[in-house]
mmCIF file of C-alpha atoms in Angstrom:
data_model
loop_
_atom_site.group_PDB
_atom_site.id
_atom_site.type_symbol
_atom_site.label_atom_id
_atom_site.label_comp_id
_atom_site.label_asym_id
_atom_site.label_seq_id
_atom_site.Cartn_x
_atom_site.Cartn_y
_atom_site.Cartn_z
ATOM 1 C CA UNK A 1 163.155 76.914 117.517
ATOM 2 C CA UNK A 2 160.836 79.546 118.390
ATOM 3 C CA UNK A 3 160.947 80.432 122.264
ATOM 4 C CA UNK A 4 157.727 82.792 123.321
ATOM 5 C CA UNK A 5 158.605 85.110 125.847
ATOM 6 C CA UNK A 6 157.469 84.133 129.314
ATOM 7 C CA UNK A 7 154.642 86.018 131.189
ATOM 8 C CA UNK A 8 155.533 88.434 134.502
ATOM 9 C CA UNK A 9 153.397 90.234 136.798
ATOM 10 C CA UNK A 10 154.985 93.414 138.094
ATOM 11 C CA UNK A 11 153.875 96.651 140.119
ATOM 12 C CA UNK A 12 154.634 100.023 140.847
ATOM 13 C CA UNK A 13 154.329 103.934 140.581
ATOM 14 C CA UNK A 14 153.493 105.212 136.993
ATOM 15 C CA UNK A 15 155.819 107.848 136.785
ATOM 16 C CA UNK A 16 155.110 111.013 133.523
ATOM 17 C CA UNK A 17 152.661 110.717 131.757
ATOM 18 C CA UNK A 18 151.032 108.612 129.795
ATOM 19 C CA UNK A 19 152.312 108.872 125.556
ATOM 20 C CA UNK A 20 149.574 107.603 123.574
ATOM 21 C CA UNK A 21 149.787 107.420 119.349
ATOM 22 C CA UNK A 22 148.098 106.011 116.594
ATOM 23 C CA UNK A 23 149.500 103.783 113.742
ATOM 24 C CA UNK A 24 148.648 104.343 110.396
ATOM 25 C CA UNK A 25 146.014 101.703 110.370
ATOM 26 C CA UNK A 26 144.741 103.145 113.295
ATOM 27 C CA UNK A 27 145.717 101.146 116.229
ATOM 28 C CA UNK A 28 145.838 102.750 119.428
ATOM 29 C CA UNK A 29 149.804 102.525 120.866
ATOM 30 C CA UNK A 30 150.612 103.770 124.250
ATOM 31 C CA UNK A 31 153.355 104.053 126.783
ATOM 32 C CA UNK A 32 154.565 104.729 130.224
ATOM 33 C CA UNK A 33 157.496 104.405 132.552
ATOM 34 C CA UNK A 34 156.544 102.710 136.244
ATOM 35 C CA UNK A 35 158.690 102.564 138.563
ATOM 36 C CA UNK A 36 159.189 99.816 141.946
ATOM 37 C CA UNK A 37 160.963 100.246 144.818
ATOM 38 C CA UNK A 38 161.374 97.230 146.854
ATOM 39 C CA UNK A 39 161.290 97.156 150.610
ATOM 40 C CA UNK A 40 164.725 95.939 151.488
ATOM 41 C CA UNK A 41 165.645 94.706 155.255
ATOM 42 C CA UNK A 42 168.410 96.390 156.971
ATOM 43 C CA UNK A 43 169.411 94.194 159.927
ATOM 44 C CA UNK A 44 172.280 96.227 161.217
ATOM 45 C CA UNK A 45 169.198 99.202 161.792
ATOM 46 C CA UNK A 46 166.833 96.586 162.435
ATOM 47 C CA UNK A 47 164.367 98.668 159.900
ATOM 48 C CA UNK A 48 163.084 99.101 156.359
ATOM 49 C CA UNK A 49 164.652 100.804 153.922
ATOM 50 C CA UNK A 50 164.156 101.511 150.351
ATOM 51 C CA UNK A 51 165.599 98.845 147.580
ATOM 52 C CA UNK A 52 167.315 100.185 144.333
ATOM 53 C CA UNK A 53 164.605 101.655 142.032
ATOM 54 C CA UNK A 54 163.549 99.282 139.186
ATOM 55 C CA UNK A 55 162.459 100.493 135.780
ATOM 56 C CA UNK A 56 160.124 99.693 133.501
ATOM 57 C CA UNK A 57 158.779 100.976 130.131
ATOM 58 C CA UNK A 58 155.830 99.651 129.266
ATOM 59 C CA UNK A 59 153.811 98.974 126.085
ATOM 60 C CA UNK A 60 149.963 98.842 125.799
ATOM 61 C CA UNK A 61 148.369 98.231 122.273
ATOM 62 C CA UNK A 62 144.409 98.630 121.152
ATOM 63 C CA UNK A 63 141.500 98.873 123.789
ATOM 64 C CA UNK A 64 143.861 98.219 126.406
ATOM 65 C CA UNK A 65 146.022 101.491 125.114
ATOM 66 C CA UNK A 66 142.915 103.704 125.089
ATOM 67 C CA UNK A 67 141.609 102.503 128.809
ATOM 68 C CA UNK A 68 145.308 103.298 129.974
ATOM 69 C CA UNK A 69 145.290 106.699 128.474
ATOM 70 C CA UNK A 70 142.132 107.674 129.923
ATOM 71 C CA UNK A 71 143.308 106.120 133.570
ATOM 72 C CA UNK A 72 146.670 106.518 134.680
ATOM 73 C CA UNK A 73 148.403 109.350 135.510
ATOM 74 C CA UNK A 74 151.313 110.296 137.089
ATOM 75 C CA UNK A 75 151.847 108.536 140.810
ATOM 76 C CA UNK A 76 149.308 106.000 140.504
ATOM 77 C CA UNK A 77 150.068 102.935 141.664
ATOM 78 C CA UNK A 78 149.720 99.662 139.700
ATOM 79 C CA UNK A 79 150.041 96.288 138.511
ATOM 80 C CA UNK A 80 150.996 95.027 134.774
ATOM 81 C CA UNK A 81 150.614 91.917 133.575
ATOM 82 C CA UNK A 82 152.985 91.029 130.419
ATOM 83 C CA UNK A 83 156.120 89.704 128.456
ATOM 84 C CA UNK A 84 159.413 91.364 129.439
ATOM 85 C CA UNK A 85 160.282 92.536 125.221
ATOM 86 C CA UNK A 86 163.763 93.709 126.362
ATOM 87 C CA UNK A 87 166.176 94.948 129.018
ATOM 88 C CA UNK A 88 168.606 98.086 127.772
ATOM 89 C CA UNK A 89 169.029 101.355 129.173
ATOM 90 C CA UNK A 90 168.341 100.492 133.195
ATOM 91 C CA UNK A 91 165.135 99.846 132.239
ATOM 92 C CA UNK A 92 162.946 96.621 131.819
ATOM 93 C CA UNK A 93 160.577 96.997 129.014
ATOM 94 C CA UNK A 94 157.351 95.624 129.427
ATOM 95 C CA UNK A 95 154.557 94.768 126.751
ATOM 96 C CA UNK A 96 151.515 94.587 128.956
ATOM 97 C CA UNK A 97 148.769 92.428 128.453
ATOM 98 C CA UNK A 98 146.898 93.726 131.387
ATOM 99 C CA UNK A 99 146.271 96.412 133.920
ATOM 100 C CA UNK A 100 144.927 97.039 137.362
ATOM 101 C CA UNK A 101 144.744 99.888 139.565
ATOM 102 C CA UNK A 102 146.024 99.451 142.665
ATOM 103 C CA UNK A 103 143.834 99.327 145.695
ATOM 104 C CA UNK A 104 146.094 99.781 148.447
ATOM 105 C CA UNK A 105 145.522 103.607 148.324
ATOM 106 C CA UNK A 106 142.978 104.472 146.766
ATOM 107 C CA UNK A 107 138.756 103.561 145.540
ATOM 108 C CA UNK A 108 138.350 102.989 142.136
ATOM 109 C CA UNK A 109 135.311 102.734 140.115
ATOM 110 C CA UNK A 110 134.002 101.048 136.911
ATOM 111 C CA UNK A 111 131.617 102.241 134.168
ATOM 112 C CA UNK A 112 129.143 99.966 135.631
ATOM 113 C CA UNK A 113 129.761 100.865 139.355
ATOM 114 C CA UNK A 114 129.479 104.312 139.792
ATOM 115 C CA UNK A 115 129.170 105.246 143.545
ATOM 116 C CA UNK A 116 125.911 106.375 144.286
ATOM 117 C CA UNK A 117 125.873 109.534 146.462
ATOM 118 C CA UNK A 118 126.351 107.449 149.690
ATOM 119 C CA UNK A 119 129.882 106.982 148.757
ATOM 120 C CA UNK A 120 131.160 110.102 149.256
ATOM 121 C CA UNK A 121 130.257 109.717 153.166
ATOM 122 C CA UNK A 122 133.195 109.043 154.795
ATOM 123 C CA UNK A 123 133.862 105.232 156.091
ATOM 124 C CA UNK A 124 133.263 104.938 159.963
ATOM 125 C CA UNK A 125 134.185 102.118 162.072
ATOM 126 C CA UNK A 126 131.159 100.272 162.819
ATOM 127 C CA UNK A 127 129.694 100.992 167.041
ATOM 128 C CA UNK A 128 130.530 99.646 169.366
ATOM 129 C CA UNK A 129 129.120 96.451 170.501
ATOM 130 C CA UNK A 130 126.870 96.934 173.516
ATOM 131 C CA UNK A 131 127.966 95.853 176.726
ATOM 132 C CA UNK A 132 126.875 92.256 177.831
ATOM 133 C CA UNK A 133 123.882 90.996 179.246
ATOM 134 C CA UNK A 134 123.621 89.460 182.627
ATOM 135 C CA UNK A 135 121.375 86.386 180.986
ATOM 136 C CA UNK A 136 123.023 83.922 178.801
ATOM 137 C CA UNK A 137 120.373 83.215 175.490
ATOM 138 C CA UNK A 138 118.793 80.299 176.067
ATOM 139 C CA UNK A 139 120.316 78.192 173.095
ATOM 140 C CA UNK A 140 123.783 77.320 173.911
ATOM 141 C CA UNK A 141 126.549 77.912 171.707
ATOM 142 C CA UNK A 142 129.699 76.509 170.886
ATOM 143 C CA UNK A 143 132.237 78.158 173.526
ATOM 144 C CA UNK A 144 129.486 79.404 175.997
ATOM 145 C CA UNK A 145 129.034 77.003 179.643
ATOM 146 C CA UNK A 146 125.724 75.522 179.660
ATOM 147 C CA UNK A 147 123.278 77.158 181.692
ATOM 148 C CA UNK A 148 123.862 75.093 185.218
ATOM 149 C CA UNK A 149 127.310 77.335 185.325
ATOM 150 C CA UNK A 150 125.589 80.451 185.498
ATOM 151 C CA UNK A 151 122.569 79.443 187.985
ATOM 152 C CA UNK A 152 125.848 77.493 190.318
ATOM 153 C CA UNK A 153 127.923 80.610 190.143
ATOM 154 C CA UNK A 154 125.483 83.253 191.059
ATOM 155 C CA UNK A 155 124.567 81.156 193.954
ATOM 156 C CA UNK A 156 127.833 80.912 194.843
ATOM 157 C CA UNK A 157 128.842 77.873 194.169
ATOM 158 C CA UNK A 158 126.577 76.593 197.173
ATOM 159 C CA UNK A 159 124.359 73.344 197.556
ATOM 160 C CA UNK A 160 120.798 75.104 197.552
ATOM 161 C CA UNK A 161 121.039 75.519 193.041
ATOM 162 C CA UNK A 162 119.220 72.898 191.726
ATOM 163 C CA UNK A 163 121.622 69.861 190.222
ATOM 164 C CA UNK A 164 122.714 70.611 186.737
ATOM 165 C CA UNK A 165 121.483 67.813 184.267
ATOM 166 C CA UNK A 166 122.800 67.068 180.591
ATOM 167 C CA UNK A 167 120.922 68.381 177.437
ATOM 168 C CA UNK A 168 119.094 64.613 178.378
ATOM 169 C CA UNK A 169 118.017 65.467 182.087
ATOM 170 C CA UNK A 170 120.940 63.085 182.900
ATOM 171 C CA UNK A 171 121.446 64.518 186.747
ATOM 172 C CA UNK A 172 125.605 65.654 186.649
ATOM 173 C CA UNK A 173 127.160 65.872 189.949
ATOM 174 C CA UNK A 174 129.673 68.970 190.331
ATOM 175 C CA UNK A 175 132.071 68.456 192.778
ATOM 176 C CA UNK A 176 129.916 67.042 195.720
#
């Protein structure tokens, strides 16, 4: 019986650097050591603390070898898609099918999306929104009174506003 190993999704800090070789046949082989530390609750401090360290050694082949080479480097943070190969040494070794750069803390750009020379402007928060307007818009929205509220409260709530009608002309009577 033949049991294929089963897929895991894992992420962390690539720690080194990146090894990279070439087969005889000329296959691109590399490899790199990441490292997670889990977010453990301590309820006696009532605060985060750091989880025991978990290692992994992980195996790219091919295209995906020579992408890795050329992208990660030491403290990056990432994700890796594979089959766990073996677990020896502290260490969970990893052949990854897949890679992504992490997002969390940094911008990262493709081939075919280069920034353009906006991007290095930093990101502002948008303006503020400008104060509100006496008038209510004329269309009413979901959430906003209907007009009658406005006319009836500026008048103070007396008996000289016209009645308020329905979006029929239906007259309504307010509290008379």
């Amino acid at each position: 019986m033949h049991v294929t190993p089963s897929v895991t999704h894992v992420s962390g800090t690539v720690t080194g650097d990146v090894e990279v070789r070439f087969t005889e046949s000329g296959i691109a082989v590399c490899r790199f050591r990441l490292t997670d530390t889990p977010a453990q609750w301590d309820a006696a401090a009532q605060k985060w603390r750091d989880g025991t360290p978990i290692r992994y050694v992980c195996t790219a082949w091919r295209t995906l070898a020579r992408n890795a080479a050329e992208s990660l480097v030491n403290g990056v943070n990432i994700q890796v898609r594979g089959r766990i190969t073996e677990i020896r040494d502290n260490a969970v070794y990893l052949s990854a099918d897949d890679i992504g750069i992490s997002l969390r803390q940094r911008i990262a750009y493709t081939e075919t999306s280069l920034p353009s020379p906006a991007a290095a402007a930093p990101v502002t928060a948008p303006p503020s929104p400008a104060p509100p307007s006496s008038s209510r818009p004329a269309t009413r929205r979901p959430g906003n009174p209907p007009a009658w509220w406005d006319e009836r409260r500026v008048s103070g709530w007396s008996g000289d506003a016209p009645s308020p009608a329905a979006a029929d002309g239906t007259p309504l009577h307010v509290g008379r």
